[in-house]
XYZ file of C-alpha atoms in Angstrom:
459
model
C -14.958 19.751 0.243
C -15.963 16.722 2.319
C -17.927 14.031 0.489
C -20.209 11.781 2.506
C -20.865 8.715 0.480
C -23.674 7.502 -1.687
C -25.997 5.738 0.731
C -29.605 5.937 1.980
C -30.294 8.277 4.859
C -33.361 8.824 7.008
C -32.084 11.926 8.797
C -34.079 14.478 6.813
C -36.734 14.350 4.132
C -34.727 16.818 2.062
C -31.996 14.221 1.474
C -32.708 11.934 -1.462
C -31.583 8.311 -0.912
C -29.077 8.663 -3.784
C -27.953 12.189 -3.017
C -24.483 13.230 -1.975
C -24.158 15.417 1.103
C -21.379 17.885 0.516
C -20.196 19.997 3.420
C -17.763 22.827 2.823
C -14.864 23.465 5.149
C -16.382 26.870 5.928
C -19.539 25.153 7.283
C -21.743 26.933 4.739
C -24.576 24.527 5.591
C -24.255 25.483 9.280
C -23.712 21.891 10.405
C -21.662 21.447 13.522
C -19.161 18.603 13.753
C -21.625 16.705 15.967
C -24.360 17.156 13.336
C -22.004 15.943 10.650
C -21.066 12.828 12.605
C -24.730 12.039 13.270
C -25.509 12.276 9.547
C -22.568 10.014 8.715
C -23.612 7.486 11.354
C -27.172 7.400 10.030
C -25.866 6.763 6.529
C -23.610 3.974 7.740
C -26.499 2.275 9.524
C -28.674 2.356 6.410
C -25.891 1.040 4.166
C -26.617 -0.942 1.016
C -29.303 -3.511 0.453
C -27.094 -6.468 -0.506
C -25.302 -8.655 2.039
C -23.962 -11.086 -0.561
C -23.218 -11.191 -4.289
C -23.339 -14.135 -6.705
C -21.623 -13.448 -10.029
C -22.437 -15.939 -12.797
C -19.481 -15.311 -15.086
C -20.422 -16.452 -18.615
C -16.873 -16.801 -19.883
C -16.412 -16.534 -23.644
C -19.116 -13.969 -24.377
C -22.745 -15.022 -25.025
C -24.575 -13.638 -28.031
C -26.966 -10.866 -27.090
C -29.246 -11.715 -30.030
C -29.533 -15.392 -29.093
C -30.221 -14.708 -25.408
C -31.864 -11.579 -23.992
C -31.898 -9.020 -26.825
C -33.310 -10.841 -29.857
C -34.161 -8.900 -32.984
C -37.087 -10.751 -34.606
C -37.505 -8.128 -37.338
C -33.878 -8.114 -38.452
C -32.777 -9.931 -41.590
C -32.091 -13.654 -41.210
C -28.305 -13.260 -41.400
C -28.529 -11.207 -38.215
C -31.414 -12.593 -36.200
C -30.588 -16.296 -36.627
C -32.989 -19.257 -36.623
C -34.514 -18.905 -33.154
C -37.893 -17.392 -32.385
C -38.753 -15.127 -29.464
C -41.075 -15.414 -26.475
C -42.724 -12.793 -24.246
C -41.491 -12.076 -20.738
C -43.268 -10.533 -17.768
C -41.786 -7.147 -18.715
C -44.208 -5.456 -21.149
C -42.687 -5.244 -24.619
C -39.562 -7.240 -23.711
C -38.957 -10.582 -25.395
C -36.271 -13.226 -24.878
C -34.905 -15.839 -27.224
C -37.241 -18.851 -27.220
C -34.493 -20.983 -25.651
C -35.020 -19.280 -22.261
C -38.631 -20.046 -21.255
C -37.925 -20.368 -17.520
C -36.012 -17.100 -17.224
C -38.718 -15.374 -19.281
C -41.127 -16.224 -16.466
C -38.674 -14.964 -13.818
C -38.471 -11.399 -15.113
C -40.654 -10.170 -12.257
C -37.589 -10.957 -10.100
C -34.859 -9.667 -12.426
C -33.930 -6.740 -14.643
C -32.244 -6.744 -18.036
C -29.426 -4.486 -19.196
C -29.139 -4.405 -23.005
C -26.566 -1.689 -23.676
C -23.277 -2.749 -22.090
C -20.153 -1.896 -24.065
C -16.495 -2.678 -23.386
C -13.285 -1.291 -24.931
C -11.730 -4.507 -26.291
C -12.704 -7.543 -28.353
C -9.886 -9.599 -26.791
C -11.100 -12.051 -24.141
C -8.123 -11.298 -21.909
C -8.520 -7.521 -21.884
C -12.327 -7.540 -21.782
C -12.230 -10.183 -19.049
C -9.965 -8.016 -16.917
C -12.283 -5.035 -17.426
C -15.330 -7.091 -16.476
C -13.781 -8.601 -13.354
C -11.933 -5.538 -12.039
C -13.544 -2.490 -13.629
C -10.294 -1.502 -15.387
C -8.151 -2.684 -18.290
C -4.952 -1.782 -16.407
C -2.452 -4.630 -16.421
C -4.682 -6.795 -18.592
C -2.985 -9.229 -20.985
C -4.431 -10.102 -24.360
C -3.805 -13.033 -26.629
C -0.567 -11.373 -27.788
C 0.820 -11.707 -24.262
C 1.653 -8.022 -23.907
C 0.306 -6.468 -20.682
C -1.372 -3.089 -20.812
C 0.057 -0.210 -18.821
C -0.764 0.173 -15.154
C -1.157 -2.108 -12.166
C -4.215 -4.391 -12.200
C -7.045 -3.492 -9.869
C -8.355 -6.170 -7.520
C -11.233 -8.379 -8.555
C -14.683 -7.149 -7.636
C -14.996 -10.095 -5.245
C -11.779 -9.126 -3.473
C -13.005 -5.552 -2.987
C -16.314 -6.744 -1.557
C -14.558 -9.252 0.717
C -12.080 -6.659 2.022
C -14.766 -4.034 2.548
C -17.092 -6.327 4.451
C -14.263 -7.713 6.555
C -13.295 -4.149 7.424
C -16.910 -3.463 8.390
C -16.829 -6.241 10.968
C -18.037 -9.165 8.847
C -16.782 -12.364 10.376
C -17.404 -15.929 9.337
C -15.668 -19.285 9.578
C -15.446 -19.259 5.791
C -13.303 -17.150 3.484
C -15.252 -14.100 2.209
C -14.562 -14.660 -1.518
C -15.023 -17.939 -3.388
C -14.653 -18.817 -7.045
C -16.300 -22.023 -8.214
C -14.360 -23.205 -11.239
C -10.776 -23.218 -12.442
C -8.668 -20.199 -13.352
C -9.877 -18.365 -16.446
C -7.875 -18.780 -19.655
C -7.929 -17.976 -23.323
C -5.710 -20.337 -25.186
C -3.101 -21.208 -22.557
C -2.895 -17.689 -21.120
C -4.414 -16.981 -17.706
C -6.591 -13.912 -17.351
C -5.462 -11.042 -15.142
C -7.929 -9.888 -12.508
C -9.223 -12.842 -10.509
C -7.300 -12.020 -7.354
C -6.680 -9.445 -4.659
C -4.051 -7.498 -6.615
C -3.004 -4.419 -4.625
C -5.192 -5.479 -1.682
C -2.898 -8.440 -1.124
C -3.019 -12.186 -1.584
C -5.057 -12.616 1.592
C -8.021 -11.401 -0.499
C -7.507 -13.841 -3.350
C -10.466 -16.188 -3.741
C -10.653 -19.673 -2.368
C -11.382 -21.888 -5.308
C -13.766 -24.811 -5.454
C -14.308 -27.035 -8.456
C -17.369 -29.148 -9.115
C -17.123 -32.288 -11.199
C -20.367 -34.113 -12.080
C -18.641 -37.453 -11.405
C -16.455 -36.830 -8.349
C -18.368 -33.930 -6.763
C -16.909 -30.875 -5.038
C -13.136 -30.447 -4.990
C -11.229 -27.983 -2.806
C -7.805 -27.650 -4.464
C -6.397 -25.194 -1.908
C -7.251 -27.508 0.982
C -6.024 -30.839 -0.376
C -3.902 -32.319 2.376
C -1.233 -35.043 2.234
C -2.546 -38.610 2.379
C -0.704 -39.259 5.626
C -2.734 -36.571 7.407
C -5.685 -38.716 8.489
C -8.866 -37.324 10.074
C -7.636 -38.592 13.461
C -4.570 -36.392 13.172
C -6.401 -33.261 12.051
C -6.991 -32.272 15.657
C -3.307 -31.461 15.969
C -3.241 -27.823 14.859
C 0.528 -27.769 14.423
C 0.456 -30.726 12.044
C -2.392 -29.128 10.176
C -0.567 -25.811 9.876
C 2.541 -27.618 8.650
C 0.495 -29.379 5.985
C -1.060 -26.115 4.906
C 2.387 -24.574 4.840
C 3.501 -27.269 2.407
C 0.529 -26.458 0.226
C 1.448 -22.779 0.381
C 4.956 -23.507 -0.874
C 3.405 -25.052 -3.969
C 1.349 -21.911 -4.504
C 3.999 -19.411 -5.563
C 1.491 -16.666 -6.326
C 0.220 -16.211 -2.783
C 2.602 -13.374 -2.014
C 4.235 -12.177 1.162
C 4.406 -14.048 4.449
C 1.761 -11.907 6.092
C -0.706 -12.719 3.347
C 0.194 -16.378 3.596
C -0.529 -16.399 7.314
C -3.947 -14.829 6.798
C -4.756 -17.184 3.950
C -3.545 -20.212 5.938
C -5.554 -19.143 8.960
C -8.768 -19.036 6.972
C -7.961 -22.425 5.475
C -7.525 -23.837 8.973
C -10.855 -22.380 10.071
C -12.633 -23.916 7.110
C -11.085 -27.314 7.694
C -12.150 -27.324 11.331
C -15.585 -25.714 10.899
C -18.536 -28.068 10.533
C -20.605 -25.231 9.090
C -18.022 -24.527 6.386
C -17.737 -28.202 5.485
C -21.497 -28.487 5.151
C -21.459 -25.535 2.770
C -19.347 -27.585 0.358
C -21.452 -30.762 0.644
C -24.165 -31.030 -1.998
C -25.203 -34.439 -0.652
C -27.116 -32.473 1.981
C -29.545 -31.425 -0.760
C -32.483 -33.532 -1.922
C -32.423 -35.153 -5.329
C -35.353 -32.940 -6.325
C -33.380 -29.780 -5.540
C -30.298 -30.987 -7.374
C -32.412 -31.977 -10.355
C -34.024 -28.526 -10.389
C -30.629 -26.904 -11.001
C -29.640 -29.503 -13.591
C -26.986 -32.185 -13.135
C -24.463 -30.171 -15.123
C -21.253 -28.655 -13.824
C -22.753 -25.170 -14.030
C -26.080 -26.169 -12.498
C -24.524 -27.824 -9.467
C -22.063 -24.946 -9.128
C -25.012 -22.536 -8.857
C -26.487 -24.724 -6.113
C -23.112 -24.705 -4.366
C -23.092 -20.902 -4.615
C -26.438 -20.722 -2.833
C -25.118 -22.976 -0.058
C -21.992 -20.836 0.346
C -24.041 -17.659 0.671
C -26.149 -19.399 3.332
C -22.900 -20.315 5.123
C -21.944 -16.638 5.294
C -19.803 -16.063 2.183
C -20.420 -12.516 0.906
C -19.101 -12.988 -2.656
C -19.279 -16.103 -4.826
C -18.201 -16.133 -8.463
C -19.349 -19.081 -10.585
C -17.209 -19.517 -13.694
C -19.172 -21.116 -16.514
C -15.918 -22.622 -17.777
C -12.154 -22.287 -17.448
C -11.491 -21.732 -21.152
C -13.424 -19.613 -23.601
C -13.699 -22.312 -26.252
C -16.267 -25.068 -26.682
C -15.296 -28.706 -26.108
C -14.989 -29.269 -29.844
C -12.324 -26.549 -29.995
C -10.107 -27.972 -27.232
C -11.903 -25.946 -24.571
C -14.220 -26.966 -21.758
C -17.496 -25.486 -22.865
C -17.109 -21.695 -22.989
C -19.346 -19.262 -24.887
C -16.802 -18.399 -27.605
C -18.992 -19.673 -30.439
C -17.182 -18.780 -33.637
C -18.463 -22.122 -34.932
C -21.780 -23.982 -34.539
C -23.245 -21.239 -32.333
C -26.842 -22.265 -32.874
C -26.291 -25.990 -32.392
C -24.381 -25.443 -29.135
C -26.902 -22.890 -27.891
C -29.853 -25.184 -28.536
C -28.279 -28.395 -27.256
C -26.319 -27.194 -24.226
C -25.713 -23.605 -23.234
C -29.187 -22.096 -23.343
C -31.020 -24.889 -21.495
C -28.247 -25.202 -18.912
C -28.236 -21.467 -18.141
C -32.037 -21.199 -18.264
C -32.525 -24.061 -15.809
C -29.718 -23.256 -13.368
C -30.280 -19.529 -13.011
C -34.052 -19.954 -12.771
C -33.630 -22.504 -9.981
C -31.185 -20.202 -8.182
C -33.563 -17.232 -8.283
C -36.509 -19.386 -7.220
C -34.655 -20.826 -4.244
C -33.267 -17.480 -3.125
C -36.763 -16.013 -3.317
C -38.417 -18.909 -1.492
C -35.777 -18.829 1.257
C -36.197 -15.052 1.632
C -32.596 -14.484 0.569
C -33.089 -12.724 -2.759
C -33.641 -9.262 -1.326
C -30.230 -9.429 0.370
C -28.378 -11.351 -2.383
C -27.398 -9.571 -5.586
C -27.209 -11.951 -8.571
C -25.561 -11.058 -11.884
C -25.205 -13.066 -15.087
C -22.838 -11.514 -17.621
C -19.885 -12.295 -19.865
C -16.956 -10.174 -21.012
C -18.580 -9.011 -24.276
C -21.205 -9.987 -26.866
C -21.186 -11.535 -30.314
C -21.178 -10.057 -33.804
C -24.733 -9.418 -35.007
C -23.830 -10.773 -38.439
C -23.622 -14.569 -38.614
C -20.331 -15.765 -40.107
C -19.825 -18.498 -42.722
C -19.292 -21.147 -40.009
C -22.765 -20.745 -38.473
C -21.146 -18.834 -35.625
C -20.736 -15.314 -34.336
C -17.437 -13.524 -33.754
C -16.411 -11.212 -30.903
C -18.408 -8.013 -30.421
C -17.587 -5.474 -27.691
C -20.001 -2.810 -28.942
C -23.194 -4.071 -27.322
C -24.149 -6.934 -25.007
C -26.573 -7.892 -22.261
C -26.636 -8.754 -18.563
C -29.234 -10.007 -16.108
C -29.354 -8.512 -12.594
C -31.601 -9.585 -9.706
C -32.000 -9.174 -5.961
C -29.919 -7.123 -3.564
C -32.175 -4.084 -3.832
C -32.440 -4.178 -7.633
C -36.033 -3.817 -8.749
C -37.406 -6.638 -10.870
C -39.410 -6.254 -14.041
C -37.232 -3.571 -15.623
C -35.004 -3.265 -18.634
C -32.281 -0.669 -19.017
C -31.122 0.590 -22.380
C -32.249 -0.089 -25.926
C -29.916 -1.348 -28.627
C -30.217 -0.503 -32.300
C -32.085 -2.641 -34.839
C -29.260 -5.214 -35.025
C -28.098 -5.148 -31.377
C -24.809 -3.733 -32.684
C -24.630 -0.616 -30.515
C -26.691 1.197 -27.901
C -29.489 3.385 -29.215
C -29.580 4.994 -25.767
C -28.121 4.623 -22.260
C -24.657 3.234 -23.066
C -23.225 1.470 -20.008
C -20.025 -0.372 -19.206
C -18.891 -3.183 -16.918
C -17.255 -0.430 -14.875
C -20.748 0.961 -14.200
C -22.032 -2.502 -13.346
C -19.228 -2.978 -10.812
C -19.915 0.456 -9.331
C -23.551 -0.560 -8.886
C -22.555 -3.733 -7.038
C -20.330 -1.765 -4.670
C -23.132 0.747 -4.096
C -25.594 -2.002 -3.245
C -23.350 -3.481 -0.568
C -22.973 0.003 0.909
C -19.388 0.740 -0.128
C -18.923 4.494 -0.545
C -16.467 6.509 -2.602
C -14.819 7.524 0.657
C -14.319 3.895 1.654
C -12.988 2.942 -1.777
C -10.440 5.721 -1.504
C -9.507 4.396 1.918
C -8.742 1.041 0.280
C -6.403 2.806 -2.134
C -8.842 2.459 -5.039
C -10.044 5.421 -7.054
C -13.845 5.285 -7.459
C -14.778 4.629 -11.098
C -18.013 4.212 -13.021
C -21.515 5.408 -12.307
C -24.195 3.658 -10.317
C -26.915 2.425 -12.672
C -29.753 4.242 -10.948
C -32.275 2.886 -13.446
C -32.031 -0.505 -11.719
C -32.810 0.802 -8.234
């Protein structure tokens, strides 16, 4: 049986846009080889709707009840102190701390019934970023069986590069440091079996010093006047590579170094990193926080031709008070931190991002997701916090062919488990790959078994 992928086709009114065309080896549908090739070509031309993806990775796990699935009729020890506000989706309410996003729901859809198999940040993080727990390492330091799959961003970057995408900038960026819980790095932020050439380039934004490019920091003696000498530049990048022991084989290093060279010598790429090109009003609209300015940087990178940008809310899961750097892991003081920092920062930054993408006519071709690795316990603990909860959590999805003004799935009365339509981060990743036009056939060609179901309710 030959499977021709999940993609829109205009060849015949009898083919639904989400249908699979299956052609038996015995030609039971009486299609000649020429007919078959024409059908495949038409599907390839239609492709997916999204040309770029921005993943807002809310590391640490936001509470579903205190964000986008409040339960105003639950008992106080579940619902918490916050009220709710209406959105533009009939019958759907958000936590009162998100007034701007509540008015953006004509542009976005809400998923309320995500579940994941682990309450460990490390394992759940690997599942969320790669679509599989294989090779994931929890807080105990013991890796799960199997080889890790590549990050979603690496798959998108590889697929689009194979489809002829070409830009002076690397196709996969992460804004923020490497993800950790405790002092243990999370598995699944890189290219994995696709190779180190598909690891992300990493930028870091600091509200004081601005944008940093750790992978492209050159020796002090390499002045701008000397950067025209390509051999000197390659030697400097080679020295940087030797400090990066995780970049893999020489072939991958050459590809990675080549892209670094292109970015250093490309005016367009350099402008993509430079937030000083933006007006004060635009920067203020996103908020002068690390996350807000990182979202603005993500928009600039997509404009510069980057097909996948991941914005890490933080490096560590913990809040600043718990020796972290502001993650969503709110075992303590959940409501204080939500009210003072996290909710207004997310509400402002994501609203500004959606508004700008819409106004610049980029939203239809840019898929935006905001999601963490799991949710929080519906029952409030004795420290005014919420503990880990993998059984039910929420995500926001906008653009890239996703229809706005929808919600998918209903949780139970306490947002503890799905009442209907249980979904997983594996399904969410499958939907992203569908929207960029990546078929099951192409995934198999990359050495990756297709997993998850496309969330048709969003489309």
